Structure formats: C-alpha cells, structure tokens
PDB file of C-alpha atoms in Angstrom:
ATOM      1  CA  MET A   1     -11.254  -9.338   8.196  1.00 43.00           C
ATOM      2  CA  ASP A   2     -10.269 -12.465   9.999  1.00 44.00           C
ATOM      3  CA  ASN A   3      -9.103 -12.653  12.788  1.00 40.00           C
ATOM      4  CA  TRP A   4      -6.228 -15.373  12.295  1.00 39.00           C
ATOM      5  CA  PHE A   5      -5.005 -12.472   9.559  1.00 40.00           C
ATOM      6  CA  ILE A   6      -5.135  -9.658  12.533  1.00 36.00           C
ATOM      7  CA  SER A   7      -3.397 -11.490  14.938  1.00 39.00           C
ATOM      8  CA  GLU A   8      -1.079 -12.796  12.402  1.00 43.00           C
ATOM      9  CA  ALA A   9       0.076  -9.678  10.550  1.00 41.00           C
ATOM     10  CA  VAL A  10      -0.488  -7.238  13.855  1.00 37.00           C
ATOM     11  CA  SER A  11       3.961  -7.502  14.091  1.00 42.00           C
ATOM     12  CA  ARG A  12       4.093  -5.436  11.154  1.00 41.00           C
ATOM     13  CA  SER A  13       1.304  -3.432  10.839  1.00 39.00           C
ATOM     14  CA  ALA A  14       3.049  -0.179  12.951  1.00 40.00           C
ATOM     15  CA  GLU A  15       5.449   2.436  10.063  1.00 48.00           C
ATOM     16  CA  SER A  16       7.871   2.832  12.607  1.00 46.00           C
ATOM     17  CA  GLU A  17      11.178   5.552  12.560  1.00 48.00           C
ATOM     18  CA  THR A  18      13.005   2.025  11.797  1.00 43.00           C
ATOM     19  CA  ASP A  19      11.174   1.056   8.764  1.00 46.00           C
ATOM     20  CA  ARG A  20      11.659   4.224   6.821  1.00 45.00           C
ATOM     21  CA  ARG A  21      15.436   4.186   7.707  1.00 43.00           C
ATOM     22  CA  ARG A  22      15.472   0.381   6.853  1.00 40.00           C
ATOM     23  CA  LEU A  23      13.068   1.947   3.296  1.00 42.00           C
ATOM     24  CA  ALA A  24      15.335   4.108   2.568  1.00 42.00           C
ATOM     25  CA  ALA A  25      18.464   3.062   1.992  1.00 36.00           C
ATOM     26  CA  LEU A  26      16.502  -0.308  -0.949  1.00 37.00           C
ATOM     27  CA  VAL A  27      15.898   2.615  -2.712  1.00 41.00           C
ATOM     28  CA  ASP A  28      16.294   5.815  -4.062  1.00 41.00           C
ATOM     29  CA  PRO A  29      16.811   8.650  -1.564  1.00 36.00           C
ATOM     30  CA  GLY A  30      14.970  11.133  -3.194  1.00 38.00           C
ATOM     31  CA  VAL A  31      12.024   8.274  -3.620  1.00 40.00           C
ATOM     32  CA  CYS A  32      10.346   8.180  -0.327  1.00 41.00           C
ATOM     33  CA  LYS A  33      10.952  10.801   2.721  1.00 42.00           C
ATOM     34  CA  ALA A  34      12.397   8.259   5.392  1.00 36.00           C
ATOM     35  CA  ASP A  35      15.856   9.880   6.067  1.00 33.00           C
ATOM     36  CA  PRO A  36      18.746   8.272   4.675  1.00 30.00           C
ATOM     37  CA  ALA A  37      20.198   6.750   7.394  1.00 32.00           C
ATOM     38  CA  GLY A  38      20.110   2.694   7.855  1.00 36.00           C
ATOM     39  CA  GLY A  39      19.516  -0.068   6.151  1.00 43.00           C
ATOM     40  CA  GLY A  40      17.924  -3.214   5.620  1.00 52.00           C
ATOM     41  CA  SER A  41      14.179  -2.748   3.273  1.00 69.00           C
ATOM     42  CA  PRO A  42      11.215  -1.742   4.094  1.00 82.00           C
ATOM     43  CA  SER A  43       8.833  -2.417   5.885  1.00 90.00           C
ATOM     44  CA  ASP A  44       5.573  -4.516   4.755  1.00 92.00           C
ATOM     45  CA  ALA A  45       3.028  -1.622   5.811  1.00 94.00           C
ATOM     46  CA  THR A  46       6.009   0.810   4.126  1.00 93.00           C
ATOM     47  CA  ILE A  47       4.668  -1.387   0.462  1.00 94.00           C
ATOM     48  CA  LEU A  48       1.102  -2.342   1.890  1.00 95.00           C
ATOM     49  CA  ASN A  49       0.763   1.220   2.296  1.00 96.00           C
ATOM     50  CA  PHE A  50       1.845   2.175  -1.272  1.00 95.00           C
ATOM     51  CA  ALA A  51      -1.086  -0.916  -3.019  1.00 95.00           C
ATOM     52  CA  LEU A  52      -3.714   0.793  -0.497  1.00 97.00           C
ATOM     53  CA  ASN A  53      -2.916   4.009  -2.770  1.00 97.00           C
ATOM     54  CA  LEU A  54      -3.219   1.994  -5.316  1.00 97.00           C
ATOM     55  CA  GLU A  55      -6.467   0.676  -4.537  1.00 97.00           C
ATOM     56  CA  TYR A  56      -8.050   4.528  -3.566  1.00 98.00           C
ATOM     57  CA  LEU A  57      -7.832   5.238  -6.667  1.00 98.00           C
ATOM     58  CA  GLU A  58      -9.121   2.473  -8.289  1.00 98.00           C
ATOM     59  CA  ALA A  59     -12.086   1.858  -5.736  1.00 98.00           C
ATOM     60  CA  GLU A  60     -12.790   5.379  -6.833  1.00 98.00           C
ATOM     61  CA  PHE A  61     -12.922   5.259 -10.435  1.00 98.00           C
ATOM     62  CA  TYR A  62     -14.971   2.054 -10.725  1.00 98.00           C
ATOM     63  CA  LEU A  63     -17.510   3.630  -7.735  1.00 98.00           C
ATOM     64  CA  ARG A  64     -18.337   6.273 -10.013  1.00 98.00           C
ATOM     65  CA  ALA A  65     -19.387   4.646 -12.604  1.00 98.00           C
ATOM     66  CA  THR A  66     -21.497   2.546 -11.746  1.00 98.00           C
ATOM     67  CA  THR A  67     -23.131   4.365  -8.256  1.00 97.00           C
ATOM     68  CA  GLY A  68     -21.880   6.822  -8.996  1.00 97.00           C
ATOM     69  CA  SER A  69     -20.162   8.086  -6.331  1.00 96.00           C
ATOM     70  CA  GLY A  70     -17.018   6.973  -4.041  1.00 97.00           C
ATOM     71  CA  LEU A  71     -15.841   5.088  -0.998  1.00 98.00           C
ATOM     72  CA  PRO A  72     -17.651   6.634   1.509  1.00 98.00           C
ATOM     73  CA  ASP A  73     -16.090   8.752   4.252  1.00 97.00           C
ATOM     74  CA  GLU A  74     -15.234   6.626   7.156  1.00 98.00           C
ATOM     75  CA  MET A  75     -13.063   4.881   4.316  1.00 98.00           C
ATOM     76  CA  THR A  76     -10.802   7.301   3.663  1.00 98.00           C
ATOM     77  CA  THR A  77      -9.467   8.726   7.026  1.00 98.00           C
ATOM     78  CA  GLY A  78      -5.732   7.528   7.928  1.00 98.00           C
ATOM     79  CA  THR A  79      -2.389   9.367   8.690  1.00 97.00           C
ATOM     80  CA  GLY A  80      -1.599  11.673   5.968  1.00 97.00           C
ATOM     81  CA  VAL A  81      -3.570  14.395   4.451  1.00 96.00           C
ATOM     82  CA  ARG A  82      -6.889  13.194   3.360  1.00 98.00           C
ATOM     83  CA  GLY A  83      -7.878  14.525  -0.136  1.00 98.00           C
ATOM     84  CA  GLU A  84     -10.567  15.201  -1.885  1.00 98.00           C
ATOM     85  CA  VAL A  85     -11.368  13.286  -5.346  1.00 98.00           C
ATOM     86  CA  SER A  86     -12.245  15.339  -8.732  1.00 97.00           C
ATOM     87  CA  GLY A  87     -14.298  14.188 -11.612  1.00 96.00           C
ATOM     88  CA  GLY A  88     -16.315  11.298 -11.461  1.00 95.00           C
ATOM     89  CA  GLY A  89     -19.346   9.689 -12.284  1.00 95.00           C
ATOM     90  CA  SER A  90     -22.265   7.764 -13.564  1.00 97.00           C
ATOM     91  CA  VAL A  91     -21.511   6.047 -16.680  1.00 98.00           C
ATOM     92  CA  ASN A  92     -24.844   5.262 -19.164  1.00 98.00           C
ATOM     93  CA  PHE A  93     -23.406   1.483 -20.294  1.00 98.00           C
ATOM     94  CA  SER A  94     -24.633   0.526 -23.627  1.00 97.00           C
ATOM     95  CA  SER A  95     -23.264  -2.999 -22.758  1.00 97.00           C
ATOM     96  CA  LYS A  96     -24.831  -5.321 -19.778  1.00 97.00           C
ATOM     97  CA  PHE A  97     -21.692  -7.456 -20.377  1.00 97.00           C
ATOM     98  CA  VAL A  98     -19.454  -4.074 -19.355  1.00 98.00           C
ATOM     99  CA  GLN A  99     -21.586  -2.104 -16.792  1.00 98.00           C
ATOM    100  CA  ARG A 100     -21.660  -5.912 -14.970  1.00 98.00           C
ATOM    101  CA  PHE A 101     -18.221  -7.060 -14.900  1.00 97.00           C
ATOM    102  CA  ALA A 102     -17.800  -2.601 -14.082  1.00 98.00           C
ATOM    103  CA  LYS A 103     -19.991  -3.871 -11.128  1.00 98.00           C
ATOM    104  CA  GLU A 104     -17.990  -6.171  -9.903  1.00 98.00           C
ATOM    105  CA  ILE A 105     -14.987  -5.025  -9.776  1.00 98.00           C
ATOM    106  CA  ALA A 106     -15.894  -1.792  -7.934  1.00 98.00           C
ATOM    107  CA  SER A 107     -16.938  -4.385  -4.849  1.00 98.00           C
ATOM    108  CA  ASP A 108     -13.650  -5.317  -5.612  1.00 98.00           C
ATOM    109  CA  GLU A 109     -12.085  -2.681  -5.371  1.00 98.00           C
ATOM    110  CA  MET A 110     -13.942  -1.274  -2.581  1.00 98.00           C
ATOM    111  CA  GLN A 111     -13.095  -4.765  -0.101  1.00 98.00           C
ATOM    112  CA  HIS A 112      -9.572  -4.357  -1.345  1.00 97.00           C
ATOM    113  CA  VAL A 113      -8.830  -0.546   0.600  1.00 98.00           C
ATOM    114  CA  ALA A 114     -11.551  -2.363   3.605  1.00 97.00           C
ATOM    115  CA  PHE A 115      -8.957  -4.843   3.353  1.00 96.00           C
ATOM    116  CA  LEU A 116      -5.860  -2.997   3.678  1.00 96.00           C
ATOM    117  CA  ARG A 117      -6.876  -0.537   5.555  1.00 97.00           C
ATOM    118  CA  SER A 118      -8.200  -3.354   8.498  1.00 96.00           C
ATOM    119  CA  ALA A 119      -4.831  -4.901   8.356  1.00 94.00           C
ATOM    120  CA  LEU A 120      -3.054  -1.775   8.635  1.00 95.00           C
ATOM    121  CA  GLY A 121      -4.537  -0.405  10.669  1.00 95.00           C
ATOM    122  CA  ASN A 122      -2.909   2.913  12.510  1.00 96.00           C
ATOM    123  CA  ALA A 123      -0.540   2.796   9.959  1.00 96.00           C
ATOM    124  CA  ALA A 124      -3.055   3.011   6.737  1.00 97.00           C
ATOM    125  CA  VAL A 125      -2.569   6.003   5.684  1.00 98.00           C
ATOM    126  CA  ALA A 126      -5.654   7.816   4.209  1.00 98.00           C
ATOM    127  CA  ARG A 127      -6.648   8.367   0.440  1.00 98.00           C
ATOM    128  CA  PRO A 128      -4.715  11.018  -0.843  1.00 98.00           C
ATOM    129  CA  ALA A 129      -6.377  13.543  -3.420  1.00 98.00           C
ATOM    130  CA  ILE A 130      -7.174  11.965  -6.744  1.00 98.00           C
ATOM    131  CA  SER A 131      -7.682  13.382  -9.982  1.00 98.00           C
ATOM    132  CA  LEU A 132     -10.599  11.647 -12.441  1.00 97.00           C
ATOM    133  CA  ASP A 133     -10.607  14.246 -14.562  1.00 96.00           C
ATOM    134  CA  GLU A 134      -7.709  16.479 -15.726  1.00 96.00           C
ATOM    135  CA  SER A 135      -5.660  13.438 -15.238  1.00 96.00           C
ATOM    136  CA  PHE A 136      -7.359  11.667 -18.002  1.00 96.00           C
ATOM    137  CA  THR A 137      -7.051  13.938 -20.464  1.00 96.00           C
ATOM    138  CA  ALA A 138      -3.393  14.478 -19.942  1.00 96.00           C
ATOM    139  CA  ALA A 139      -3.288  10.736 -20.417  1.00 95.00           C
ATOM    140  CA  ALA A 140      -5.284  10.362 -24.270  1.00 96.00           C
ATOM    141  CA  THR A 141      -3.337  13.874 -24.703  1.00 95.00           C
ATOM    142  CA  ALA A 142       0.090  12.201 -24.417  1.00 93.00           C
ATOM    143  CA  ALA A 143      -1.313   9.121 -25.864  1.00 93.00           C
ATOM    144  CA  GLY A 144      -2.309  10.590 -28.908  1.00 94.00           C
ATOM    145  CA  LEU A 145      -6.122   9.680 -28.484  1.00 94.00           C
ATOM    146  CA  ILE A 146      -7.177  13.107 -28.810  1.00 95.00           C
ATOM    147  CA  LYS A 147      -5.756  16.041 -30.151  1.00 95.00           C
ATOM    148  CA  GLN A 148      -4.535  18.684 -27.924  1.00 94.00           C
ATOM    149  CA  GLY A 149      -6.991  21.007 -26.394  1.00 95.00           C
ATOM    150  CA  ASP A 150      -9.415  18.597 -26.408  1.00 96.00           C
ATOM    151  CA  SER A 151     -10.528  16.639 -23.612  1.00 96.00           C
ATOM    152  CA  PHE A 152     -11.241  12.421 -22.560  1.00 97.00           C
ATOM    153  CA  ASP A 153     -13.967  11.809 -20.341  1.00 97.00           C
ATOM    154  CA  PRO A 154     -14.037   8.721 -19.050  1.00 97.00           C
ATOM    155  CA  TYR A 155     -17.474   8.639 -17.701  1.00 98.00           C
ATOM    156  CA  ALA A 156     -18.700   9.154 -21.703  1.00 97.00           C
ATOM    157  CA  ASN A 157     -19.678   5.647 -22.633  1.00 97.00           C
ATOM    158  CA  ASP A 158     -18.710   2.229 -22.146  1.00 98.00           C
ATOM    159  CA  LEU A 159     -15.173   2.477 -24.665  1.00 97.00           C
ATOM    160  CA  ASN A 160     -13.798   5.637 -23.010  1.00 97.00           C
ATOM    161  CA  PHE A 161     -14.393   3.570 -19.986  1.00 98.00           C
ATOM    162  CA  LEU A 162     -13.001   0.637 -20.705  1.00 98.00           C
ATOM    163  CA  PHE A 163     -10.014   2.773 -22.006  1.00 97.00           C
ATOM    164  CA  ALA A 164      -9.518   4.282 -18.751  1.00 97.00           C
ATOM    165  CA  ALA A 165      -9.534   1.226 -17.866  1.00 97.00           C
ATOM    166  CA  PHE A 166      -7.148  -0.109 -19.137  1.00 96.00           C
ATOM    167  CA  LEU A 167      -4.484   2.373 -17.864  1.00 92.00           C
ATOM    168  CA  PHE A 168      -4.699   1.283 -14.781  1.00 89.00           C
ATOM    169  CA  GLU A 169      -5.783  -2.760 -14.598  1.00 90.00           C
ATOM    170  CA  ASP A 170      -2.251  -3.533 -16.080  1.00 90.00           C
ATOM    171  CA  VAL A 171      -0.313  -1.243 -14.540  1.00 91.00           C
ATOM    172  CA  GLY A 172      -2.063  -2.386 -10.980  1.00 89.00           C
ATOM    173  CA  VAL A 173      -0.715  -6.354 -11.634  1.00 92.00           C
ATOM    174  CA  SER A 174       2.592  -5.582 -12.388  1.00 90.00           C
ATOM    175  CA  ALA A 175       2.745  -3.253  -9.139  1.00 91.00           C
ATOM    176  CA  PHE A 176       1.807  -6.295  -6.864  1.00 89.00           C
ATOM    177  CA  LYS A 177       4.364  -8.301  -9.296  1.00 90.00           C
ATOM    178  CA  GLY A 178       7.228  -5.869  -8.806  1.00 89.00           C
ATOM    179  CA  SER A 179       6.366  -5.858  -4.817  1.00 87.00           C
ATOM    180  CA  ALA A 180       5.644  -9.198  -3.654  1.00 83.00           C
ATOM    181  CA  SER A 181       9.519 -10.187  -3.077  1.00 82.00           C
ATOM    182  CA  LEU A 182      10.115  -7.272  -0.758  1.00 87.00           C
ATOM    183  CA  LEU A 183       7.789  -8.428   1.497  1.00 87.00           C
ATOM    184  CA  SER A 184       9.064 -10.556   4.918  1.00 88.00           C
ATOM    185  CA  ASN A 185       6.506 -11.535   6.650  1.00 88.00           C
ATOM    186  CA  LYS A 186       4.313 -15.047   5.096  1.00 88.00           C
ATOM    187  CA  THR A 187       0.613 -13.827   5.624  1.00 89.00           C
ATOM    188  CA  TYR A 188       1.302 -10.337   3.673  1.00 88.00           C
ATOM    189  CA  LEU A 189       2.735 -12.188   0.605  1.00 90.00           C
ATOM    190  CA  ASP A 190      -0.258 -14.746   1.175  1.00 91.00           C
ATOM    191  CA  ALA A 191      -3.003 -11.798   0.403  1.00 91.00           C
ATOM    192  CA  ALA A 192      -0.582  -9.886  -1.480  1.00 90.00           C
ATOM    193  CA  ALA A 193      -0.866 -12.726  -4.172  1.00 91.00           C
ATOM    194  CA  GLY A 194      -4.464 -13.093  -3.356  1.00 93.00           C
ATOM    195  CA  LEU A 195      -5.398  -9.728  -4.462  1.00 93.00           C
ATOM    196  CA  LEU A 196      -2.801 -10.063  -7.832  1.00 93.00           C
ATOM    197  CA  ALA A 197      -4.297 -12.903  -8.958  1.00 94.00           C
ATOM    198  CA  THR A 198      -7.570 -10.338  -8.743  1.00 95.00           C
ATOM    199  CA  GLU A 199      -6.221  -7.771 -10.295  1.00 95.00           C
ATOM    200  CA  ALA A 200      -4.892  -9.795 -12.758  1.00 95.00           C
ATOM    201  CA  TYR A 201      -8.326 -11.554 -13.853  1.00 96.00           C
ATOM    202  CA  HIS A 202     -10.317  -7.558 -13.786  1.00 97.00           C
ATOM    203  CA  ALA A 203      -6.597  -7.267 -16.442  1.00 96.00           C
ATOM    204  CA  GLY A 204      -7.787  -9.873 -18.482  1.00 96.00           C
ATOM    205  CA  ILE A 205     -11.699  -8.996 -18.541  1.00 97.00           C
ATOM    206  CA  VAL A 206     -10.385  -5.254 -19.796  1.00 98.00           C
ATOM    207  CA  ARG A 207      -8.055  -6.319 -22.130  1.00 97.00           C
ATOM    208  CA  SER A 208     -11.115  -8.786 -23.731  1.00 97.00           C
ATOM    209  CA  ALA A 209     -13.634  -6.846 -23.891  1.00 98.00           C
ATOM    210  CA  LEU A 210     -11.423  -4.186 -25.779  1.00 98.00           C
ATOM    211  CA  TYR A 211      -9.954  -7.056 -28.461  1.00 97.00           C
ATOM    212  CA  SER A 212     -14.247  -7.750 -28.227  1.00 97.00           C
ATOM    213  CA  ALA A 213     -14.485  -4.214 -29.493  1.00 97.00           C
ATOM    214  CA  GLY A 214     -11.499  -3.880 -31.614  1.00 97.00           C
ATOM    215  CA  LEU A 215     -13.562  -7.112 -33.921  1.00 96.00           C
ATOM    216  CA  ALA A 216     -16.218  -4.607 -34.773  1.00 95.00           C
ATOM    217  CA  ASP A 217     -14.100  -1.152 -34.892  1.00 95.00           C
ATOM    218  CA  ASP A 218     -10.440  -1.965 -35.444  1.00 95.00           C
ATOM    219  CA  THR A 219      -9.178   1.740 -34.966  1.00 96.00           C
ATOM    220  CA  VAL A 220      -9.573   0.380 -30.552  1.00 97.00           C
ATOM    221  CA  PHE A 221      -6.017  -1.756 -31.150  1.00 97.00           C
ATOM    222  CA  GLY A 222      -4.078   1.290 -32.427  1.00 97.00           C
ATOM    223  CA  SER A 223      -5.991   3.327 -29.769  1.00 96.00           C
ATOM    224  CA  VAL A 224      -4.878   0.633 -27.030  1.00 97.00           C
ATOM    225  CA  GLN A 225      -1.789  -0.132 -28.685  1.00 96.00           C
ATOM    226  CA  LYS A 226      -1.303   3.757 -27.883  1.00 95.00           C
ATOM    227  CA  LEU A 227      -2.245   4.231 -24.547  1.00 95.00           C
ATOM    228  CA  SER A 228       0.100   1.684 -23.418  1.00 94.00           C
ATOM    229  CA  ASP A 229       2.834   3.133 -25.866  1.00 94.00           C
ATOM    230  CA  ALA A 230       2.754   6.076 -23.194  1.00 92.00           C
ATOM    231  CA  ARG A 231       2.410   3.842 -20.482  1.00 91.00           C
ATOM    232  CA  ASN A 232       5.684   2.560 -21.399  1.00 91.00           C
ATOM    233  CA  SER A 233       7.735   5.609 -22.452  1.00 89.00           C
ATOM    234  CA  LEU A 234       7.033   6.503 -18.745  1.00 88.00           C
ATOM    235  CA  ASP A 235       7.635   3.386 -16.747  1.00 79.00           C
ATOM    236  CA  GLY A 236      11.584   3.844 -17.645  1.00 76.00           C
ATOM    237  CA  PRO A 237      13.926   1.617 -20.291  1.00 79.00           C
ATOM    238  CA  ALA A 238      12.226  -1.197 -20.753  1.00 78.00           C
ATOM    239  CA  ASP A 239       9.662  -2.517 -23.268  1.00 79.00           C
ATOM    240  CA  ASP A 240       7.184  -4.410 -21.040  1.00 82.00           C
ATOM    241  CA  ASP A 241       3.855  -2.841 -21.778  1.00 90.00           C
ATOM    242  CA  GLN A 242       1.734  -5.156 -24.068  1.00 93.00           C
ATOM    243  CA  GLY A 243      -1.379  -3.730 -26.193  1.00 93.00           C
ATOM    244  CA  VAL A 244      -4.310  -5.892 -27.100  1.00 95.00           C
ATOM    245  CA  GLY A 245      -3.096  -6.967 -30.226  1.00 96.00           C
ATOM    246  CA  THR A 246      -5.345  -7.001 -33.463  1.00 96.00           C
ATOM    247  CA  ALA A 247      -7.567  -8.802 -34.508  1.00 96.00           C
ATOM    248  CA  ALA A 248      -6.461 -11.344 -36.122  1.00 96.00           C
ATOM    249  CA  ASP A 249      -3.365 -11.803 -33.656  1.00 96.00           C
ATOM    250  CA  PRO A 250      -4.473 -11.447 -29.982  1.00 95.00           C
ATOM    251  CA  ASN A 251      -2.809 -10.827 -27.353  1.00 92.00           C
ATOM    252  CA  PHE A 252      -5.166 -10.855 -24.085  1.00 94.00           C
ATOM    253  CA  ILE A 253      -2.358 -11.860 -21.746  1.00 91.00           C
ATOM    254  CA  PRO A 254       0.854  -9.772 -21.690  1.00 90.00           C
ATOM    255  CA  THR A 255       3.476 -11.550 -20.602  1.00 89.00           C
ATOM    256  CA  ASP A 256       7.197 -12.196 -19.982  1.00 87.00           C
ATOM    257  CA  GLU A 257       9.426 -14.706 -22.726  1.00 88.00           C
ATOM    258  CA  ASN A 258       8.547 -17.139 -19.246  1.00 89.00           C
ATOM    259  CA  GLY A 259       4.609 -16.848 -20.073  1.00 91.00           C
ATOM    260  CA  MET A 260       5.063 -14.779 -16.747  1.00 89.00           C
ATOM    261  CA  CYS A 261       3.331 -11.242 -15.737  1.00 89.00           C
ATOM    262  CA  TYR A 262       5.848  -8.709 -15.708  1.00 87.00           C
ATOM    263  CA  GLY A 263       6.530  -6.482 -12.426  1.00 90.00           C
ATOM    264  CA  ARG A 264       6.977  -2.740 -11.738  1.00 89.00           C
ATOM    265  CA  SER A 265       9.057  -1.200  -9.187  1.00 89.00           C
ATOM    266  CA  ALA A 266       7.298   1.360  -7.110  1.00 90.00           C
ATOM    267  CA  GLN A 267       8.955   4.259  -9.281  1.00 89.00           C
ATOM    268  CA  SER A 268       8.115   2.770 -12.741  1.00 90.00           C
ATOM    269  CA  VAL A 269       4.020   2.656 -11.242  1.00 93.00           C
ATOM    270  CA  LEU A 270       4.646   6.120  -9.768  1.00 94.00           C
ATOM    271  CA  ASN A 271       6.263   8.048 -12.720  1.00 93.00           C
ATOM    272  CA  ILE A 272       2.911   6.253 -14.549  1.00 92.00           C
ATOM    273  CA  VAL A 273       0.193   7.343 -12.610  1.00 95.00           C
ATOM    274  CA  TYR A 274       1.981  11.078 -12.082  1.00 95.00           C
ATOM    275  CA  LEU A 275       2.185  11.168 -15.676  1.00 94.00           C
ATOM    276  CA  SER A 276       5.829  12.289 -15.940  1.00 93.00           C
ATOM    277  CA  MET A 277       9.186  10.803 -17.465  1.00 91.00           C
ATOM    278  CA  THR A 278      10.883  13.223 -14.502  1.00 91.00           C
ATOM    279  CA  PRO A 279      11.533  13.177 -10.764  1.00 92.00           C
ATOM    280  CA  ALA A 280       7.927  13.799  -9.603  1.00 93.00           C
ATOM    281  CA  ALA A 281       6.727  13.952  -5.809  1.00 94.00           C
ATOM    282  CA  SER A 282       2.964  14.725  -7.598  1.00 96.00           C
ATOM    283  CA  GLY A 283       0.786  14.987 -10.796  1.00 96.00           C
ATOM    284  CA  GLY A 284      -1.338  13.168 -13.012  1.00 96.00           C
ATOM    285  CA  PHE A 285      -3.848  10.676 -10.643  1.00 97.00           C
ATOM    286  CA  TYR A 286      -2.537  12.372  -7.656  1.00 97.00           C
ATOM    287  CA  PRO A 287      -2.212  15.622  -7.766  1.00 97.00           C
ATOM    288  CA  ALA A 288      -0.437  16.676  -4.499  1.00 97.00           C
ATOM    289  CA  GLY A 289       0.681  12.920  -4.215  1.00 97.00           C
ATOM    290  CA  MET A 290       0.559   9.802  -2.598  1.00 97.00           C
ATOM    291  CA  ASN A 291       0.701   9.619   1.082  1.00 97.00           C
ATOM    292  CA  GLY A 292       2.746   6.939   2.969  1.00 95.00           C
ATOM    293  CA  GLU A 293       7.078   6.619   2.942  1.00 92.00           C
ATOM    294  CA  VAL A 294       6.753   5.912  -0.939  1.00 91.00           C
ATOM    295  CA  ALA A 295       5.763   9.274  -2.606  1.00 90.00           C
ATOM    296  CA  MET A 296       8.536   9.994  -5.123  1.00 88.00           C
ATOM    297  CA  SER A 297       9.350   8.818  -8.042  1.00 88.00           C
ATOM    298  CA  ALA A 298      12.723   8.176  -9.736  1.00 80.00           C
ATOM    299  CA  GLY A 299      12.210   9.724 -13.413  1.00 69.00           C
ATOM    300  CA  THR A 300      12.847   7.081 -16.410  1.00 67.00           C
ATOM    301  CA  ALA A 301      16.356   7.791 -16.758  1.00 56.00           C
TER     302      ALA A 301
END
C-alpha cells in the first residue's frame, strides 16, 4: 500500500477499549463482543475488520476455484483465532469467459485482503474458519436448488460456480454501501468507495453471466431467483434483494427506487453468511464465527 495512505489513516488503525465501548452503543449489544458501556460510533478499524472477514471469504472462494489453493499463510494471521478452510478446488471451466473473469476477480479479492491488512496493521484480524463445502449445500437446500440430503458442489462446473458467486457478490456490494456512512476518516471512506465500486463490477459481471446462461436454459432464471429469495428471507423484513429477471425482462443492476444500490447493516450481512434467521454467533460460511468486534447477528425479526 502507498505510504501516504498509512500516514493519513494510522491514527484510526487500532481498536482500543474505548473504540469497543463506542461500538456497543451503536449496534445491538448482542451484535458485538464489546462492553456495552460508553457511546458514540464504531471505530473505523472495527468496520474495516468486518470487511476483512468478508474479503477473506471471497478471496478463498475465488482463489481455490481458479488456482486450486487459497491465500498464503502469511496473509491469514492476525488477532483472534486463525481458522482453516474446508472445501474448495479448481473448477474445470468450460467457458473461457467465465474462467478469465474468475481469475481476475480472484486477483482483486487477494489485493483487497492485502490492502485491508496493511491499513489495519497490528489490529488486523486473522482469517476465521471458513466453510466452502457444507455451507453451500445448506444454502442451496434452503433455497430449494437441491433436495434435502443432496449436496451442492460450487466447484463442479461453470453454472454451479456462478450460482455460488452470485450468493457472495451482491452481499459484498450491499455490505460496503451499508457501512460507508459509519466511517469517519475520509481516507478510509475513499478506500471503501473504491472497494465498493470493484465489488459492484464483480457483481455485474456475475449477474450478466447468469443472464447469458439463462438464455440457453431458462431454468437458470428461476434458480437465481430462489437464491435471491433465500437471501431476502435471511437479511430482515425489507424486500430488497433481486434476481437477474427473465430473458424478456432482465435485471442486470439491482437498485432501489432511486436507481441506487441498496445497503445492508452488519447484522443483516451476518444473518446471510451465518445462514441464520435467529441471532447467531457462528454458522454457515463461518462455522466458528467471524473475528473482531462485530461477530453476532441480530436475527431477522
């Protein structure tokens, strides 16, 4: 990372006891592990560590699909418990288009991890335990993509890979959108805007690829909608998740009534990645939970 960024942001790059007390006043006390005393807003480092947890997941997913291996060990250390990754493997891509954009996304996600770790310094959290096998089967079962007792392998073929990527990408965009207003350091806010834009490009490519696949097999549109509906059921009462439409009426860009991408709170994101409609500290893609202060969802009530 450029030295100017570190010199600008270093004053916000460590989570203190005060930071943790400030965080607890903003979110539901059950959402974080902080002391509920105090007030104010969460530290920028707390917010960026939440993003780092998400970037670990995306980087491991795409790297394993395109290279057969994940992040190097030196990029997975930090505060909290370092976990292992279960599942994952090279996809035998049949489409050069899908293979090439997957490889580019993998590179971007690895750079995001490196960027956030450098910005956070000693405050960066370690990679938590990540599931890339049982979690996808659970998600596909809940969405009705597969029958109870069947398994879903996101690395089996191009289409499965695209379904799995769809699960992540819109969530990443909405997570950055939802947290932007909480950042107080303008340098961090600028960085978050850049990360959000990159994730939005990724999401657009994945959605376009799925639409194209649906033109050859229109059952794809229904499967994508099922995944969207499953996410929508997990993230709270708002009806703000969208599929890719139909052949005649595509929906490449999920937006609100103002033509803007929608945001999700940390709690809503946790409900999705933990695959839980009730308050949870772990589950789904993070079988031992996330590292950092924001680690427990609030349920969908």
